[in-house]
Amino acid sequence: MHALSKQVLEKEPRAVARVLRLIDDRTPPFSDILRDLFPHTGKAYVVGVTGNPGAGKSTLSDRLIEVYRKQGKTVGVIAVDPTSPFSGGAILGDRIRMQRHAEDPGVFIRSVATRGHLGGLSRSARDMVRVLDAYGADVVLVETVGVGQDELEITRTAHSTLVVVAPGMGDEVQAIKAGILECADVFAVNKADREGVDGTVRDLELMIALGSEAMVAAGKRRGHVVHGGASAGASAGAGAGAGASAGWTPPILRCVSTRGEGIAAIVEGLERHKAWLEGSEAGRARRRARLAEEVRDGLREALVEAAVHELGPRIEEAVRKVDAREVDPYTATEELVAAFRAGQVKPS
Amino acid sequence: MHALSKQVLEKEPRAVARVLRLIDDRTPPFSDILRDLFPHTGKAYVVGVTGNPGAGKSTLSDRLIEVYRKQGKTVGVIAVDPTSPFSGGAILGDRIRMQRHAEDPGVFIRSVATRGHLGGLSRSARDMVRVLDAYGADVVLVETVGVGQDELEITRTAHSTLVVVAPGMGDEVQAIKAGILECADVFAVNKADREGVDGTVRDLELMIALGSEAMVAAGKRRGHVVHGGASAGASAGAGAGAGASAGWTPPILRCVSTRGEGIAAIVEGLERHKAWLEGSEAGRARRRARLAEEVRDGLREALVEAAVHELGPRIEEAVRKVDAREVDPYTATEELVAAFRAGQVKPS
């Protein structure tokens, strides 16, 4: 066992920080450490926290930490910032709100910036969650900045996803609704003392109702596509319904994070979702599906990494040939795959 | 050569429609046809059209078609709808605006819905562009619905990307700015007869100015990361600056698409960008970089497809073992990669 792995298991916070940095940079011996730690994982409850910027995710996370700490639970936080250089400042400001827990040894907070590609980010988040799990965190919060497709993917590393919405930000429910039903397990309507909160709650209720219908309709349309010949107009919609339509309807819970109101009910809503995941066939199926997804994602990334590493100069050569129209890109790709499989190339 | 390939080269529109459908569904013999057609491609000028919903992309595309047709050029349009089931209707409505060209044999319009994963969508878009190129389109417009990360990726299949913005939609420049500088080659400020247009233009100018500075700053921060130890707070920003900082500053051009005003200037702005791509070292480097990206993307997808196809039951077995904690996911993945490379598995 690697010395760092041992230190993580001995609850040495500086070792955790170092391991998370290694994972962020994909620097050896990060994978050896992950292997060491894996048998010690599986105990933490992982909550994804997502929602539009300005909805109050950080303040709510801060309050969640407070409630969990009062329950005697240790908490880890991974804050994922898929930022462009433009917005860096504002988001670092957000993070600071949670820093009052920085002195508490039962809380471990870590910010991670996006590095390169998306798949890499959700993989890193998943690995970092495992480290905090092995370190002994009872709860791990994975907080993302927005609710784009990218962030939705990161929340798939969580057991439960909390979507934070606030009234008075215009069309926020409209703006987030694409994909949200597949991802939300609990809705927190934050800033519930503001005007417009009833409208926001109604919008969410309507969205859940319409969403289920729309998904049924999409299913029918898909059916039509299969039997009646492909139609470019038909929407995919596959994979939808992890929430409402599969036996779990996301509760809509009001809170005022700045005053700490309604937070206990959110923790309770999450606990109910956790119980559903563990106790129902649908919940267990979802857990297995996510694990399968991880193995497939890992396979994809490992293959590509190995191929790019080993094929390096051959890829450049293929690009030159395609550019010169000596070969088409489809044939070029096939030849690269064949070379990789046949091991005609040596690691450089 | 496949019969359908021949028909496409003989400018048979029904054959084109059929081939595009095969590509959309990844159904054989789509790849044979792509191989047949590739030597006949490389002539079309490909323009990505993107921007927030409501900015008037379809109306502007319609006007662009008009200008190009008056120049005697043939035009192909691929409209990509990465829609959730919720918004399908509205977007199909949008498409109808371009249908007045449906009777013109010099115009070919095709809508494509998102199927499954994102990488697949930009690959499909790229392949469809090639078909329209081989069919003889002088200009191909690739129009996307929004400006999320997904859509940005699709615009990378284009030579030039036109970003459409309209005033009076609130924070639209704020909303789209993440990633936009890397992607925009020309800005069209549509609905320029509306109040607030000067503010929108100023916002864009400021964004371009700030963006260049922010990118320089990000570069410095990256430098710091390399020399002073990794810092999770630093933003990536890699790959930025395909626009402004690499010798091309995106022009900001006003138009009123509904009245056809300012469209000629946009076509001219695009022509200037095309000339820059062809005539400057930076432009040629960008073209080569995109081609390299395509070959790498293709390699990635081909590898994953082959592996998932051949490893099928072994993947399920690995998932079961990880679930039972008999093996960690990292070792499981490695074993799958090794099995794939060693050809220990037969195509099912």
Coordinates of N, CA, C and O in Angstrom, one line a residue, chain B residues 149-268:
Chain B
Q149 N -22.3 24.0 -24.5 CA -21.0 23.4 -24.8 C -21.2 22.4 -26.0 O -20.3 22.3 -26.9
D150 N -22.3 21.8 -26.0 CA -22.7 20.8 -27.0 C -22.7 21.5 -28.4 O -22.1 21.0 -29.4
E151 N -23.4 22.6 -28.5 CA -23.5 23.3 -29.7 C -22.1 23.9 -30.2 O -21.8 23.8 -31.4
L152 N -21.3 24.3 -29.2 CA -20.0 24.8 -29.6 C -19.2 23.7 -30.3 O -18.5 24.0 -31.2
E153 N -19.4 22.5 -29.8 CA -18.6 21.4 -30.4 C -19.1 21.2 -31.8 O -18.3 20.9 -32.7
I154 N -20.4 21.3 -32.1 CA -20.9 21.1 -33.4 C -20.4 22.2 -34.4 O -20.0 21.9 -35.5
T155 N -20.2 23.4 -33.9 CA -19.7 24.5 -34.7 C -18.3 24.2 -35.1 O -17.8 24.8 -36.1
R156 N -17.6 23.3 -34.4 CA -16.2 23.0 -34.8 C -16.2 22.2 -36.1 O -15.1 22.0 -36.6
T157 N -17.3 21.8 -36.6 CA -17.3 21.1 -37.9 C -17.3 22.1 -39.0 O -17.3 21.8 -40.2
A158 N -17.5 23.4 -38.7 CA -17.6 24.5 -39.7 C -16.3 25.2 -40.0 O -15.4 25.2 -39.1
H159 N -16.2 25.8 -41.2 CA -15.0 26.7 -41.4 C -15.1 27.9 -40.6 O -14.2 28.4 -40.0
S160 N -16.3 28.5 -40.6 CA -16.6 29.8 -40.0 C -17.8 29.7 -39.1 O -18.8 29.0 -39.5
T161 N -17.8 30.3 -37.9 CA -18.9 30.3 -37.1 C -19.5 31.7 -36.9 O -18.8 32.6 -36.5
L162 N -20.8 31.8 -37.2 CA -21.5 33.0 -37.0 C -22.4 32.9 -35.8 O -23.2 32.0 -35.6
V163 N -22.1 33.8 -34.8 CA -22.9 33.8 -33.6 C -23.9 34.9 -33.6 O -23.6 36.1 -33.9
V164 N -25.2 34.6 -33.5 CA -26.3 35.5 -33.6 C -26.8 36.0 -32.2 O -27.0 35.1 -31.4
V165 N -26.8 37.3 -32.0 CA -27.2 37.8 -30.7 C -28.3 38.9 -31.0 O -28.3 39.5 -32.1
A166 N -29.3 39.0 -30.1 CA -30.3 40.0 -30.3 C -30.4 40.8 -29.0 O -30.3 40.3 -27.9
P167 N -30.7 42.2 -29.2 CA -30.8 43.0 -27.9 C -32.2 42.7 -27.3 O -33.1 42.1 -27.9
G168 N -32.3 43.2 -26.1 CA -33.6 43.1 -25.4 C -34.0 41.8 -24.9 O -35.2 41.5 -24.7
M169 N -33.1 40.9 -24.7 CA -33.4 39.6 -24.2 C -32.7 39.4 -22.8 O -32.4 38.4 -22.4
G170 N -32.5 40.6 -22.1 CA -31.9 40.5 -20.8 C -30.4 40.3 -20.9 O -29.7 41.0 -21.8
D171 N -29.9 39.4 -20.2 CA -28.4 39.2 -20.1 C -27.9 38.3 -21.1 O -27.0 37.5 -20.8
E172 N -28.3 38.5 -22.4 CA -28.0 37.4 -23.3 C -26.5 37.4 -23.6 O -25.9 36.3 -23.8
V173 N -25.8 38.5 -23.5 CA -24.4 38.4 -23.8 C -23.6 37.7 -22.6 O -22.8 36.9 -22.8
Q174 N -24.1 38.1 -21.4 CA -23.6 37.4 -20.2 C -23.7 35.9 -20.4 O -22.8 35.1 -20.1
A175 N -25.0 35.5 -20.8 CA -25.4 34.1 -20.8 C -24.5 33.3 -21.8 O -24.3 32.1 -21.5
I176 N -24.2 33.9 -22.9 CA -23.5 33.1 -23.9 C -22.0 33.3 -23.8 O -21.3 32.6 -24.5
K177 N -21.5 34.2 -23.0 CA -20.1 34.5 -23.1 C -19.1 33.3 -22.9 O -18.0 33.3 -23.5
A178 N -19.5 32.4 -22.0 CA -18.6 31.3 -21.7 C -18.3 30.5 -22.9 O -19.2 29.9 -23.5
G179 N -17.1 30.5 -23.4 CA -16.8 29.7 -24.6 C -17.0 30.3 -25.9 O -16.6 29.8 -26.9
I180 N -17.7 31.5 -25.9 CA -18.1 32.1 -27.2 C -16.9 32.6 -27.9 O -16.9 32.6 -29.2
L181 N -15.9 33.2 -27.2 CA -14.8 33.7 -27.9 C -14.0 32.7 -28.7 O -13.4 33.0 -29.7
E182 N -14.0 31.5 -28.1 CA -13.2 30.5 -28.8 C -13.9 30.1 -30.1 O -13.4 29.4 -31.0
C183 N -15.2 30.4 -30.2 CA -16.0 29.8 -31.3 C -16.5 30.9 -32.3 O -16.6 30.5 -33.5
A184 N -16.6 32.1 -31.9 CA -17.2 33.1 -32.8 C -16.2 33.6 -33.8 O -15.1 34.1 -33.4
D185 N -16.5 33.6 -35.1 CA -15.7 34.2 -36.1 C -16.3 35.5 -36.6 O -15.6 36.4 -37.0
V186 N -17.6 35.5 -36.6 CA -18.4 36.7 -36.9 C -19.6 36.8 -36.0 O -20.2 35.8 -35.7
F187 N -19.8 38.0 -35.4 CA -21.0 38.2 -34.6 C -22.1 39.0 -35.5 O -21.8 40.0 -36.1
A188 N -23.3 38.4 -35.5 CA -24.4 39.2 -36.1 C -25.3 39.7 -35.0 O -25.8 38.9 -34.2
V189 N -25.4 41.0 -34.9 CA -26.4 41.5 -33.9 C -27.7 41.8 -34.6 O -27.9 42.7 -35.4
N190 N -28.6 40.8 -34.4 CA -29.9 40.8 -35.1 C -30.9 41.7 -34.4 O -30.7 42.1 -33.3
K191 N -32.0 42.0 -35.1 CA -33.0 42.9 -34.5 C -32.4 44.2 -34.2 O -32.7 44.8 -33.1
A192 N -31.6 44.7 -35.0 CA -30.8 45.9 -34.7 C -31.6 47.2 -34.8 O -31.1 48.3 -34.5
D193 N -32.9 47.1 -35.1 CA -33.8 48.2 -35.0 C -34.4 48.3 -33.6 O -35.2 49.3 -33.3
R194 N -34.1 47.4 -32.7 CA -34.7 47.4 -31.4 C -33.9 48.3 -30.5 O -32.7 48.5 -30.6
E195 N -34.5 48.8 -29.4 CA -33.9 49.5 -28.4 C -32.8 48.6 -27.7 O -33.0 47.4 -27.6
G196 N -31.8 49.2 -27.3 CA -30.8 48.4 -26.6 C -29.7 47.8 -27.4 O -28.8 47.1 -27.0
V197 N -29.8 48.0 -28.8 CA -28.8 47.4 -29.7 C -27.4 48.0 -29.4 O -26.4 47.2 -29.5
D198 N -27.3 49.3 -29.1 CA -26.0 49.8 -28.9 C -25.3 49.2 -27.7 O -24.1 48.9 -27.6
G199 N -26.1 48.9 -26.6 CA -25.6 48.3 -25.4 C -25.1 46.9 -25.7 O -24.1 46.4 -25.3
T200 N -25.9 46.1 -26.6 CA -25.5 44.8 -26.9 C -24.2 44.8 -27.7 O -23.3 44.0 -27.4
V201 N -24.0 45.7 -28.6 CA -22.8 45.8 -29.4 C -21.6 46.2 -28.4 O -20.5 45.6 -28.5
R202 N -21.9 47.1 -27.5 CA -20.8 47.5 -26.6 C -20.4 46.3 -25.7 O -19.2 46.1 -25.4
D203 N -21.4 45.5 -25.2 CA -21.1 44.4 -24.4 C -20.2 43.4 -25.2 O -19.3 42.8 -24.6
L204 N -20.5 43.2 -26.5 CA -19.7 42.3 -27.3 C -18.3 42.8 -27.4 O -17.3 42.0 -27.3
E205 N -18.2 44.1 -27.7 CA -16.9 44.7 -27.8 C -16.1 44.5 -26.5 O -14.9 44.1 -26.6
L206 N -16.7 44.8 -25.4 CA -16.1 44.7 -24.1 C -15.7 43.2 -23.9 O -14.5 43.0 -23.4
M207 N -16.6 42.3 -24.3 CA -16.3 40.9 -24.0 C -15.0 40.5 -24.8 O -14.2 39.8 -24.3
I208 N -15.0 41.0 -26.1 CA -13.8 40.6 -26.9 C -12.5 41.2 -26.3 O -11.5 40.5 -26.1
A209 N -12.6 42.4 -25.8 CA -11.4 43.1 -25.2 C -11.1 42.4 -23.9 O -9.9 42.0 -23.7
L210 N -12.1 42.2 -23.0 CA -11.8 41.5 -21.8 C -11.3 40.1 -22.0 O -10.5 39.6 -21.3
G211 N -12.0 39.4 -23.0 CA -11.6 38.1 -23.3 C -10.2 37.9 -23.6 O -9.5 37.0 -23.1
S212 N -9.6 38.8 -24.5 CA -8.2 38.7 -24.8 C -7.4 38.8 -23.6 O -6.4 38.1 -23.3
E213 N -7.7 39.8 -22.7 CA -7.0 40.0 -21.5 C -7.1 38.8 -20.5 O -6.1 38.4 -20.0
A214 N -8.4 38.3 -20.4 CA -8.6 37.2 -19.5 C -7.8 36.0 -20.0 O -7.3 35.3 -19.2
M215 N -7.7 35.9 -21.3 CA -7.0 34.7 -21.8 C -5.5 34.8 -21.5 O -4.8 33.9 -21.2
V216 N -5.0 36.1 -21.7 CA -3.6 36.3 -21.3 C -3.4 36.0 -19.8 O -2.5 35.3 -19.4
A217 N -4.3 36.5 -19.0 CA -4.2 36.3 -17.5 C -4.3 34.8 -17.2 O -3.5 34.3 -16.4
A218 N -5.2 34.1 -17.9 CA -5.3 32.6 -17.7 C -4.0 31.9 -18.1 O -3.6 31.0 -17.4
G219 N -3.4 32.4 -19.2 CA -2.1 31.8 -19.6 C -1.1 32.0 -18.5 O -0.4 31.0 -18.2
K220 N -1.1 33.2 -17.9 CA -0.1 33.4 -16.8 C -0.4 32.5 -15.7 O 0.5 32.0 -15.1
R221 N -1.7 32.4 -15.3 CA -2.0 31.6 -14.2 C -1.6 30.2 -14.5 O -1.1 29.5 -13.6
R222 N -1.8 29.7 -15.7 CA -1.4 28.4 -16.1 C 0.1 28.2 -15.9 O 0.5 27.2 -15.4
G223 N 0.8 29.2 -16.3 CA 2.3 29.2 -16.1 C 2.6 29.0 -14.6 O 3.4 28.2 -14.3
H224 N 1.9 29.8 -13.8 CA 2.1 29.7 -12.4 C 1.8 28.3 -11.8 O 2.6 27.7 -11.0
V225 N 0.8 27.7 -12.4 CA 0.4 26.3 -12.0 C 1.6 25.4 -12.3 O 2.0 24.6 -11.4
V226 N 2.1 25.5 -13.5 CA 3.2 24.6 -13.9 C 4.4 24.8 -13.0 O 5.0 23.8 -12.5
H227 N 4.8 26.0 -12.7 CA 6.1 26.2 -12.0 C 5.9 26.2 -10.5 O 6.8 25.7 -9.8
G228 N 4.8 26.6 -10.0 CA 4.6 26.7 -8.6 C 3.8 25.6 -7.9 O 3.3 25.8 -6.8
G229 N 3.6 24.5 -8.6 CA 2.8 23.5 -8.0 C 1.3 23.7 -8.5 O 0.9 24.8 -8.7
A230 N 0.6 22.6 -8.6 CA -0.8 22.7 -9.1 C -1.7 23.4 -8.1 O -1.5 23.2 -7.0
S231 N -2.5 24.2 -8.7 CA -3.5 24.9 -7.8 C -4.9 24.6 -8.4 O -5.2 24.9 -9.5
A232 N -5.8 24.1 -7.5 CA -7.1 23.7 -8.0 C -7.9 24.9 -8.4 O -8.9 24.8 -9.1
G233 N -7.5 26.1 -7.9 CA -8.3 27.3 -8.2 C -8.1 27.8 -9.7 O -8.9 28.5 -10.2
A234 N -7.0 27.4 -10.3 CA -6.7 28.0 -11.6 C -7.6 27.4 -12.7 O -7.9 26.2 -12.7
S235 N -8.0 28.2 -13.6 CA -8.9 27.8 -14.7 C -8.1 27.3 -15.8 O -6.9 27.6 -16.0
A236 N -8.7 26.5 -16.6 CA -8.0 25.8 -17.7 C -7.8 26.9 -18.9 O -6.7 27.3 -19.1
G237 N -8.8 27.2 -19.6 CA -8.6 28.2 -20.6 C -7.9 27.7 -21.8 O -7.7 28.5 -22.8
A238 N -7.5 26.5 -21.8 CA -6.7 25.9 -23.0 C -7.6 25.9 -24.2 O -8.8 25.7 -24.1
G239 N -7.0 26.1 -25.3 CA -7.7 26.0 -26.6 C -8.5 27.3 -26.9 O -9.0 27.4 -27.9
A240 N -8.4 28.2 -25.9 CA -9.1 29.5 -26.2 C -8.3 30.3 -27.2 O -7.2 30.0 -27.5
G241 N -9.0 31.3 -27.7 CA -8.3 32.2 -28.6 C -8.2 31.8 -30.0 O -7.4 32.4 -30.8
A242 N -9.0 30.9 -30.4 CA -9.1 30.5 -31.9 C -9.5 31.8 -32.6 O -9.2 32.0 -33.8
G243 N -10.3 32.6 -31.9 CA -10.8 33.9 -32.5 C -9.8 35.0 -32.4 O -8.7 35.0 -33.0
A244 N -10.1 35.9 -31.5 CA -9.4 37.2 -31.4 C -7.9 37.1 -31.3 O -7.2 37.8 -32.0
S245 N -7.4 36.2 -30.4 CA -6.0 36.3 -30.1 C -5.1 35.6 -31.1 O -3.9 35.6 -31.0
A246 N -5.7 35.0 -32.1 CA -4.9 34.2 -33.1 C -4.8 35.0 -34.4 O -4.7 34.3 -35.5
G247 N -5.0 36.3 -34.4 CA -4.8 37.0 -35.6 C -6.2 37.3 -36.3 O -6.1 38.0 -37.4
W248 N -7.3 36.9 -35.8 CA -8.6 37.3 -36.4 C -9.4 37.8 -35.3 O -9.7 37.2 -34.3
T249 N -9.9 39.1 -35.5 CA -10.9 39.7 -34.5 C -12.3 39.6 -35.1 O -12.5 40.1 -36.2
P250 N -13.2 38.9 -34.4 CA -14.5 38.7 -35.0 C -15.2 40.1 -35.2 O -15.3 40.9 -34.2
P251 N -15.6 40.4 -36.4 CA -16.4 41.7 -36.6 C -17.8 41.5 -36.0 O -18.3 40.5 -35.9
I252 N -18.3 42.7 -35.5 CA -19.7 42.7 -35.0 C -20.6 43.5 -36.0 O -20.4 44.7 -36.2
L253 N -21.5 42.7 -36.6 CA -22.3 43.3 -37.7 C -23.7 43.3 -37.3 O -24.3 42.3 -36.9
R254 N -24.4 44.5 -37.5 CA -25.8 44.6 -37.2 C -26.7 44.2 -38.4 O -26.3 44.4 -39.6
C255 N -27.8 43.7 -38.1 CA -28.8 43.3 -39.2 C -30.2 43.3 -38.6 O -30.4 43.3 -37.4
V256 N -31.1 43.4 -39.6 CA -32.5 43.2 -39.2 C -33.0 42.1 -40.2 O -33.4 42.4 -41.3
S257 N -33.0 40.8 -39.7 CA -33.2 39.7 -40.6 C -34.6 39.7 -41.2 O -34.8 39.4 -42.4
T258 N -35.6 40.1 -40.4 CA -37.0 40.1 -40.9 C -37.1 41.0 -42.1 O -38.0 40.7 -43.0
R259 N -36.3 42.1 -42.2 CA -36.4 43.0 -43.3 C -35.3 42.8 -44.3 O -35.2 43.5 -45.3
G260 N -34.4 41.9 -44.0 CA -33.3 41.6 -45.0 C -32.2 42.6 -44.9 O -31.4 42.7 -45.9
E261 N -32.1 43.4 -43.9 CA -31.1 44.5 -43.8 C -29.8 44.0 -43.2 O -29.9 43.4 -42.1
G262 N -28.7 44.4 -43.8 CA -27.4 44.1 -43.2 C -26.9 42.7 -43.5 O -25.9 42.3 -43.0
I263 N -27.7 41.9 -44.3 CA -27.3 40.5 -44.6 C -26.1 40.4 -45.5 O -25.2 39.6 -45.3
A264 N -26.1 41.3 -46.5 CA -24.9 41.3 -47.4 C -23.6 41.5 -46.7 O -22.6 40.9 -47.0
A265 N -23.6 42.4 -45.7 CA -22.4 42.7 -44.9 C -22.0 41.5 -44.1 O -20.8 41.2 -44.0
I266 N -22.9 40.7 -43.7 CA -22.6 39.5 -43.0 C -22.0 38.4 -43.9 O -20.9 37.8 -43.6
V267 N -22.5 38.3 -45.1 CA -22.0 37.4 -46.1 C -20.5 37.8 -46.4 O -19.6 37.0 -46.5
E268 N -20.4 39.1 -46.5 CA -19.0 39.7 -46.8 C -18.1 39.4 -45.6 O -16.9 39.0 -45.8

